[in-house]
Structure formats: structure tokens, C-alpha cells
Amino acid sequence: MDKNTWVGFLLIAAIIVGFTMLSRPSKEELAERQRRNDSIAAVRLMEQEALRLSEEVNATLTNNEPTQQSQEEIDHQIAAVYGDLAPAAKGESQDVVLENSKLKLFIGTKGGRIARAELKEYKAYGDSVNNLCLFRGEEASLSFTLNTNNQRIVTTQNLYFEPIQSADSVLIMRMNTAQEDSYLDFVYTLRADDYRVFFSIQPHNMQNVLAQNVNELEMQWNQLIPQQERGRKFEERYAVLQYMMVGGEQERMSESKHDQQNESARVRWIGYKDQFFSTVMLAEDGFSSSIFESTPQNAASRYIKAYSTKTSVDFDITGKKNTNFTYFFVPNNYNLLKAYDKNNYNELFNLQELVLQGWRVIIWINQIFSFPVFDWLMRTGLHIGLVILLMTLIIKLIILPFVFASYKSSAKMRVLKPQMDEINAKYPPEKMQERQRETMALYQRAGVSPMSGCLPMLFQMPILMAMFWFFPTAIELRGQSFLWAEDLSAYDAIITWSHAIPLFGTHLSLFCLLMTAVNIIYTHITMQQQNTDPNMKFMKYMMYAMPLMFLFIFNDYAAGLSYYYFLSLLLTIVQTMIFRWSIDDKKLLAEMEANAKKKAANPSKRSGFMARLEKMQQEQQRMAREQAKAQAKRMR
């Protein structure tokens, strides 16, 4: 390296060292940080001890058992830890039910949190009796940290709330204090026929109970995601922690590995997502200083993911402004989630992004076509199998012109094969440039473009990919049976075995097998129509190997997706037969010869593509001649 490079490296190193030294906290800051950590640790220990004493008191009151300490001593120790929150340190843990036609929620007096959430219109796989349960008991926790006026740190998960049913749709969980007319309310509002729960934290005369400098509440939200579907591997792929920033930008955690992300900007909502269901928490004023963590669970566990969020929310200790949230316990139905954009916040929530829709172009196709058409067909009341069939027919009609153009291009190439063979025989591989020039001239005379068969396929690919993303995430398929498939949202195993085959699994899906068989037939028909070079037999075998690869790829996928591809390939074969019957090779050759004569009479009329291609060939030939001359000079 030269001198300037060394100087550059030294300057970069100096900047890095200088920045590190400047950003390093001072001794006073380190001491303050350590003091706070020690204080928190000590308070945690005292809180645990007070909790143990509280539980001992409750056990004594329940079972009339004697204790080693007097009630006065126990109350004194609890008061030392909790301060004015001591009355909430003792209580009885029970659940209060709040429900409507969509949800059944169990709200616990300990912690004042939602301890169990059920969706009444859905069942877990293999359970035809009980409601689908998003979480229960210790599978989920929500806790807020309170800083007391006696410099103590208390979490609401260890405090007891008094339930007050103010109305059928409203439940108040009240945390009482030692101060008269001073309390903290957790208010839950569940409207009729709605998947939303409105949650509000409302302080009342808490200025003398909590620290005066409190303007935020630290929040800890954890949840385990249980396996709800038949195919665990497939369900894990679509379970993800997802959140949206204030302003609309969305982020997704890793689906396959442990992931942690820190966000300093405000977050509008946080979604704990499964394949078909989500628990979403939205803050009216947003979450700040958030740390998200997603951890895949062991394959032997009944849980597939563990989600965790540490964040903060605005809090007005005077009670002039409440801290408001909206809970969503929802199925991942695109139209349902999109409808929640009509809200009172004058802001788009974009909850429909919880439904995985693919890449940018694919998302556009699904939004303007797949979801509206599928929803329209579902409203007809037809069986789901017929709905998929009709949707396949509609897609085939849309792409029919492109498929026909591609087939006609292949037919033109096929009828030109004798002339192509003559050119190849006339110009051996050593004269590749002359062979290409004659081939391009033949294409120009016949009015054939080499790209005319590829472009129609490129137009079809986005639609095929859109269906690849659409069917596995369509909750309408969940639990729907068709023919031998019990659930179109999962694989339709006809044979199972105990030991997994690498890259294949422990079962064989029938719709996937049928799709593979039809794909092989379609490949055979296609290969018959193409001019395959005898020297490229390996490529021919590769074409047949692709359908077999799909058998391994789609064996775990939703039966509805394999059923769609089976229908699509079957209809493509029918289309190909119709095209073959409608296009006569002799007439097509006569048409191309007539076109060649017209072009011979008007040589100036050439397609833009052919003109560019010819210009490129001429440029290549010129460069080749110059290189040959330069090489000849060097040899002299």
C-alpha cells in the first residue's frame, strides 16, 4: 500500500478511538448507573419477600394455619416494600369473564391483565368442541412498572385489583391504595360483535402515591405462541413478531431464528402473529424505546415461538389524560384487518400487512385481484373446492392471450426447424458468428422474435407467484375439507411413517403427488413441441427433474395450494391441446413465407428488436476483427 493509504487507515483508526473515548460514560455516570441497578435488584428482592409474606397471609386466612410472624409484623414488612400500594399486595387471584359474540376474555384480578383470550368462531386443530385459545395463564403476561413515592419500584403483575363491572361491555379493574380516594383503574371495553378490546389506564389522585417525576410507564409484554395447526413446520414459517412505526413503516422479525431489535423511534402497534391469528397491541400515543425479541421454540414443545417486548408508554400522573390502548385478538383475514383502518385516530394502521402477501409486485396483484375475487366467490356460498376451481378458471382466462402468444411463438420456431437445420449444417460451430447472422436473418424474414415466447411467460410469473403467497395465508381455507383433504390449509397426507426422510418429511400429500404427475405430463407435451438440440440431452432430463423437485418442495404446503396448481396445470394441458388443434403448421409456414416476401419488397421495415440485435452483432464482429488485427501485430 502507498503512503496515502496508510495515512487514511491511521485517520480512520484515530476517529474510531476518539469517538469511543468521547462516547464512553464518565465515572459519575457509571457510579449512578450501578447505584440504580443495585437499588432495583434490592427492591426486587424485597418485593419477592413481600409477595411471599402476602401469599403466606392469604394461606393463613384461607386455611386457618398459624404463622411464625404476627399479622402486624407482616403488614409492616409489606408496607416497607410497597408503600401506599400495600393494600394491593394482598388479595385473591380469580378471573372475571368479559365476552361478546366474537371473543371470550378472562381478566385476572392478579395483575389486572387479560389472562386468557378465546376466539368463539374458531377451533384449534383436532378440537371440535373448545374455542380456539390464543393464550392462557402463564403463557402470556403484561406488566407495568410503578415508581412509588417512597422510592420503590413495583410491577403490576404482583398486585391485586378489585373487579368492578360498570356495564355489560365495560370492566374496571381497580388497584386500591392506602391513600383515601386514590386508586389506579385498568378499564376494559368490549363492544358487541368486535374483535377489539379498548384498554385504558386511568389514575385517580395518584400524585401522592407515585413519584412526582413519573411521566412514563415501563411495560413488559411476553407471550408464548402455541401450535394451532396441523403442519408445525409450515406454521413456524408464518409466525412472526411484527410492528409498525408511527408514520407507517413496518418491520418484521426473523421467522426462523432468534432475533432481537431495538427501536428508538415511536412504534404505533405491536403484533404477535401466528399463521392465522394475531394478538395486536396498539398505543394511542405510541410506544417508545422498545426492545423486541423473538425466539423459536424446540420442535418437541407445544409452542412454536416466544415473543417479548420491553417498552414505555406516556403516563399522566394527574389523570388529566388517560393512557389508551387497543387490543386486537383477530383472525388474519385481509378484509377484516383492512376494515380496521377506519378508526378515530385519523391514521391508517395497515393491520392487513399481518397477512403475508409476498414481494412488492406480488402484493399489488393480491390486493387488487386475489383478495377481492376470492372474497366475492366466497360470498356466493359455493363450496371451497368450487371456489378455487372458479378462481383458477378466471386466472386462466386473464392470462389466455399471453399463453396463446407463447404457444404460437413456439409453433413458429417448430416449423422453422428444417431451415434452422440447414443453417447449422452449413455453418459449423467454429463459424458461430456466421451461424448467428444467418439465424437472425431467417427470424427477420419470417417475422419471428426469439423473445416473443419468453415475454408472455414473464407476464404470467407474477400471477403464479401471487397465488403461491395467497393460498397458504387464506384463513378461509382453514378447517375446510374437500374430497380426501380434511383441512385445505394444511397438507393432505395419505401415507405417513415414523422416521422422517431428509428434505421430505414423514408423509406423502396426495394433491402434491397429483400436481407432480400432471406437471410431468405437461413437461412431456412441452418437450415434444420444442426443437431440442440432440447434444443437450442433459437439459431434457433436467426439465423432467423439476416436477420431481416440486414434490419435495410442496409436500408440506397447504393442500389448497397444491390443488390450485393441479387445476392450473390440468387446464394448461387442455389449452395446449386446443391450441395445437387450432394452429395448422402448414398454414403458419405459408403465413410466415408471405410475411417474408412482404419484407423482401420493403427491406427498410424491420422490427426495433431485430434492428438492435443486428446492430449488436455488427458491433461484435467489428470488435472481433480489431482484436484479431491487434493479436496479429503482437505476433509480428
PDB file of N, CA and C in Angstrom, residues 42-57 67-87 89-90 148 150 152 154 159:
ATOM      1  N   ALA A  42     -32.163  -4.726  44.772  1.00  0.00           N
ATOM      2  CA  ALA A  42     -32.588  -4.824  46.169  1.00  0.00           C
ATOM      3  C   ALA A  42     -34.103  -4.746  46.300  1.00  0.00           C
ATOM      4  N   VAL A  43     -34.697  -3.840  45.511  1.00  0.00           N
ATOM      5  CA  VAL A  43     -36.155  -3.712  45.566  1.00  0.00           C
ATOM      6  C   VAL A  43     -36.831  -4.985  45.067  1.00  0.00           C
ATOM      7  N   ARG A  44     -36.270  -5.582  44.032  1.00  0.00           N
ATOM      8  CA  ARG A  44     -36.843  -6.828  43.523  1.00  0.00           C
ATOM      9  C   ARG A  44     -36.846  -7.899  44.611  1.00  0.00           C
ATOM     10  N   LEU A  45     -35.721  -8.000  45.336  1.00  0.00           N
ATOM     11  CA  LEU A  45     -35.644  -8.993  46.408  1.00  0.00           C
ATOM     12  C   LEU A  45     -36.666  -8.704  47.499  1.00  0.00           C
ATOM     13  N   MET A  46     -36.778  -7.418  47.855  1.00  0.00           N
ATOM     14  CA  MET A  46     -37.766  -7.045  48.881  1.00  0.00           C
ATOM     15  C   MET A  46     -39.186  -7.303  48.398  1.00  0.00           C
ATOM     16  N   GLU A  47     -39.431  -7.032  47.106  1.00  0.00           N
ATOM     17  CA  GLU A  47     -40.758  -7.262  46.554  1.00  0.00           C
ATOM     18  C   GLU A  47     -41.106  -8.749  46.572  1.00  0.00           C
ATOM     19  N   GLN A  48     -40.119  -9.597  46.226  1.00  0.00           N
ATOM     20  CA  GLN A  48     -40.353 -11.043  46.270  1.00  0.00           C
ATOM     21  C   GLN A  48     -40.632 -11.521  47.693  1.00  0.00           C
ATOM     22  N   GLU A  49     -39.897 -10.955  48.635  1.00  0.00           N
ATOM     23  CA  GLU A  49     -40.121 -11.337  50.035  1.00  0.00           C
ATOM     24  C   GLU A  49     -41.499 -10.881  50.501  1.00  0.00           C
ATOM     25  N   ALA A  50     -41.865  -9.671  50.118  1.00  0.00           N
ATOM     26  CA  ALA A  50     -43.195  -9.175  50.490  1.00  0.00           C
ATOM     27  C   ALA A  50     -44.293 -10.006  49.840  1.00  0.00           C
ATOM     28  N   LEU A  51     -44.049 -10.424  48.596  1.00  0.00           N
ATOM     29  CA  LEU A  51     -45.026 -11.269  47.912  1.00  0.00           C
ATOM     30  C   LEU A  51     -45.169 -12.603  48.632  1.00  0.00           C
ATOM     31  N   ARG A  52     -44.024 -13.156  49.077  1.00  0.00           N
ATOM     32  CA  ARG A  52     -44.084 -14.422  49.819  1.00  0.00           C
ATOM     33  C   ARG A  52     -44.869 -14.257  51.110  1.00  0.00           C
ATOM     34  N   LEU A  53     -44.610 -13.147  51.782  1.00  0.00           N
ATOM     35  CA  LEU A  53     -45.338 -12.892  53.032  1.00  0.00           C
ATOM     36  C   LEU A  53     -46.828 -12.700  52.769  1.00  0.00           C
ATOM     37  N   SER A  54     -47.129 -11.991  51.655  1.00  0.00           N
ATOM     38  CA  SER A  54     -48.533 -11.777  51.302  1.00  0.00           C
ATOM     39  C   SER A  54     -49.240 -13.091  51.030  1.00  0.00           C
ATOM     40  N   GLU A  55     -48.582 -13.985  50.290  1.00  0.00           N
ATOM     41  CA  GLU A  55     -49.181 -15.286  49.998  1.00  0.00           C
ATOM     42  C   GLU A  55     -49.331 -16.116  51.268  1.00  0.00           C
ATOM     43  N   GLU A  56     -48.369 -15.939  52.194  1.00  0.00           N
ATOM     44  CA  GLU A  56     -48.471 -16.664  53.465  1.00  0.00           C
ATOM     45  C   GLU A  56     -49.661 -16.186  54.273  1.00  0.00           C
ATOM     46  N   VAL A  57     -49.885 -14.871  54.237  1.00  0.00           N
ATOM     47  CA  VAL A  57     -51.046 -14.316  54.941  1.00  0.00           C
ATOM     48  C   VAL A  57     -52.336 -14.831  54.323  1.00  0.00           C
ATOM     49  N   THR A  67     -48.882 -18.732  61.737  1.00  0.00           N
ATOM     50  CA  THR A  67     -47.650 -18.233  61.138  1.00  0.00           C
ATOM     51  C   THR A  67     -46.648 -17.889  62.226  1.00  0.00           C
ATOM     52  N   GLN A  68     -45.369 -17.837  61.839  1.00  0.00           N
ATOM     53  CA  GLN A  68     -44.324 -17.517  62.794  1.00  0.00           C
ATOM     54  C   GLN A  68     -44.295 -16.040  63.137  1.00  0.00           C
ATOM     55  N   GLN A  69     -44.841 -15.191  62.244  1.00  0.00           N
ATOM     56  CA  GLN A  69     -44.878 -13.756  62.474  1.00  0.00           C
ATOM     57  C   GLN A  69     -46.310 -13.303  62.694  1.00  0.00           C
ATOM     58  N   SER A  70     -46.431 -12.231  63.410  1.00  0.00           N
ATOM     59  CA  SER A  70     -47.766 -11.671  63.637  1.00  0.00           C
ATOM     60  C   SER A  70     -48.236 -10.956  62.388  1.00  0.00           C
ATOM     61  N   GLN A  71     -49.523 -10.745  62.343  1.00  0.00           N
ATOM     62  CA  GLN A  71     -50.086 -10.026  61.201  1.00  0.00           C
ATOM     63  C   GLN A  71     -49.531  -8.616  61.127  1.00  0.00           C
ATOM     64  N   GLU A  72     -49.313  -8.021  62.281  1.00  0.00           N
ATOM     65  CA  GLU A  72     -48.786  -6.653  62.310  1.00  0.00           C
ATOM     66  C   GLU A  72     -47.385  -6.595  61.732  1.00  0.00           C
ATOM     67  N   GLU A  73     -46.554  -7.601  62.045  1.00  0.00           N
ATOM     68  CA  GLU A  73     -45.194  -7.639  61.522  1.00  0.00           C
ATOM     69  C   GLU A  73     -45.195  -7.844  60.003  1.00  0.00           C
ATOM     70  N   ILE A  74     -46.067  -8.713  59.538  1.00  0.00           N
ATOM     71  CA  ILE A  74     -46.145  -8.968  58.093  1.00  0.00           C
ATOM     72  C   ILE A  74     -46.609  -7.712  57.363  1.00  0.00           C
ATOM     73  N   ASP A  75     -47.633  -7.065  57.900  1.00  0.00           N
ATOM     74  CA  ASP A  75     -48.132  -5.839  57.259  1.00  0.00           C
ATOM     75  C   ASP A  75     -47.069  -4.752  57.245  1.00  0.00           C
ATOM     76  N   HIS A  76     -46.269  -4.695  58.293  1.00  0.00           N
ATOM     77  CA  HIS A  76     -45.213  -3.683  58.354  1.00  0.00           C
ATOM     78  C   HIS A  76     -44.165  -3.936  57.266  1.00  0.00           C
ATOM     79  N   GLN A  77     -43.788  -5.213  57.059  1.00  0.00           N
ATOM     80  CA  GLN A  77     -42.799  -5.534  56.034  1.00  0.00           C
ATOM     81  C   GLN A  77     -43.357  -5.271  54.628  1.00  0.00           C
ATOM     82  N   ILE A  78     -44.626  -5.614  54.417  1.00  0.00           N
ATOM     83  CA  ILE A  78     -45.247  -5.346  53.109  1.00  0.00           C
ATOM     84  C   ILE A  78     -45.297  -3.847  52.849  1.00  0.00           C
ATOM     85  N   ALA A  79     -45.637  -3.069  53.892  1.00  0.00           N
ATOM     86  CA  ALA A  79     -45.716  -1.616  53.726  1.00  0.00           C
ATOM     87  C   ALA A  79     -44.346  -1.024  53.435  1.00  0.00           C
ATOM     88  N   ALA A  80     -43.290  -1.642  53.989  1.00  0.00           N
ATOM     89  CA  ALA A  80     -41.939  -1.143  53.740  1.00  0.00           C
ATOM     90  C   ALA A  80     -41.550  -1.304  52.275  1.00  0.00           C
ATOM     91  N   VAL A  81     -42.072  -2.332  51.632  1.00  0.00           N
ATOM     92  CA  VAL A  81     -41.751  -2.574  50.223  1.00  0.00           C
ATOM     93  C   VAL A  81     -42.691  -1.809  49.307  1.00  0.00           C
ATOM     94  N   TYR A  82     -43.979  -1.876  49.562  1.00  0.00           N
ATOM     95  CA  TYR A  82     -44.979  -1.335  48.643  1.00  0.00           C
ATOM     96  C   TYR A  82     -45.404   0.086  48.963  1.00  0.00           C
ATOM     97  N   GLY A  83     -45.101   0.574  50.143  1.00  0.00           N
ATOM     98  CA  GLY A  83     -45.530   1.910  50.493  1.00  0.00           C
ATOM     99  C   GLY A  83     -47.046   2.017  50.499  1.00  0.00           C
ATOM    100  N   ASP A  84     -47.550   3.052  49.826  1.00  0.00           N
ATOM    101  CA  ASP A  84     -49.003   3.249  49.769  1.00  0.00           C
ATOM    102  C   ASP A  84     -49.708   2.234  48.882  1.00  0.00           C
ATOM    103  N   LEU A  85     -48.941   1.405  48.185  1.00  0.00           N
ATOM    104  CA  LEU A  85     -49.556   0.356  47.362  1.00  0.00           C
ATOM    105  C   LEU A  85     -49.733  -0.943  48.138  1.00  0.00           C
ATOM    106  N   ALA A  86     -49.420  -0.922  49.436  1.00  0.00           N
ATOM    107  CA  ALA A  86     -49.500  -2.136  50.251  1.00  0.00           C
ATOM    108  C   ALA A  86     -50.877  -2.803  50.220  1.00  0.00           C
ATOM    109  N   PRO A  87     -52.007  -2.061  50.214  1.00  0.00           N
ATOM    110  CA  PRO A  87     -53.320  -2.751  50.153  1.00  0.00           C
ATOM    111  C   PRO A  87     -53.480  -3.636  48.920  1.00  0.00           C
ATOM    112  N   ALA A  89     -51.117  -5.417  47.630  1.00  0.00           N
ATOM    113  CA  ALA A  89     -50.189  -6.537  47.683  1.00  0.00           C
ATOM    114  C   ALA A  89     -50.851  -7.809  48.187  1.00  0.00           C
ATOM    115  N   LYS A  90     -52.040  -7.703  48.738  1.00  0.00           N
ATOM    116  CA  LYS A  90     -52.768  -8.862  49.250  1.00  0.00           C
ATOM    117  C   LYS A  90     -54.095  -8.989  48.510  1.00  0.00           C
ATOM    118  N   THR A 148     -42.870   4.334  43.200  1.00  0.00           N
ATOM    119  CA  THR A 148     -43.667   4.842  44.315  1.00  0.00           C
ATOM    120  C   THR A 148     -43.020   6.080  44.932  1.00  0.00           C
ATOM    121  N   ASN A 150     -42.091   6.376  47.924  1.00  0.00           N
ATOM    122  CA  ASN A 150     -41.029   6.001  48.867  1.00  0.00           C
ATOM    123  C   ASN A 150     -39.847   5.363  48.154  1.00  0.00           C
ATOM    124  N   ARG A 152     -39.615   3.198  45.688  1.00  0.00           N
ATOM    125  CA  ARG A 152     -39.682   1.768  45.441  1.00  0.00           C
ATOM    126  C   ARG A 152     -40.166   1.538  44.008  1.00  0.00           C
ATOM    127  N   VAL A 154     -42.308  -1.121  41.794  1.00  0.00           N
ATOM    128  CA  VAL A 154     -43.283  -2.202  41.930  1.00  0.00           C
ATOM    129  C   VAL A 154     -43.875  -2.498  40.556  1.00  0.00           C
ATOM    130  N   LEU A 159     -49.533  -7.229  41.895  1.00  0.00           N
ATOM    131  CA  LEU A 159     -50.553  -6.509  42.649  1.00  0.00           C
ATOM    132  C   LEU A 159     -51.937  -7.059  42.335  1.00  0.00           C
TER     133      LEU A 159
END
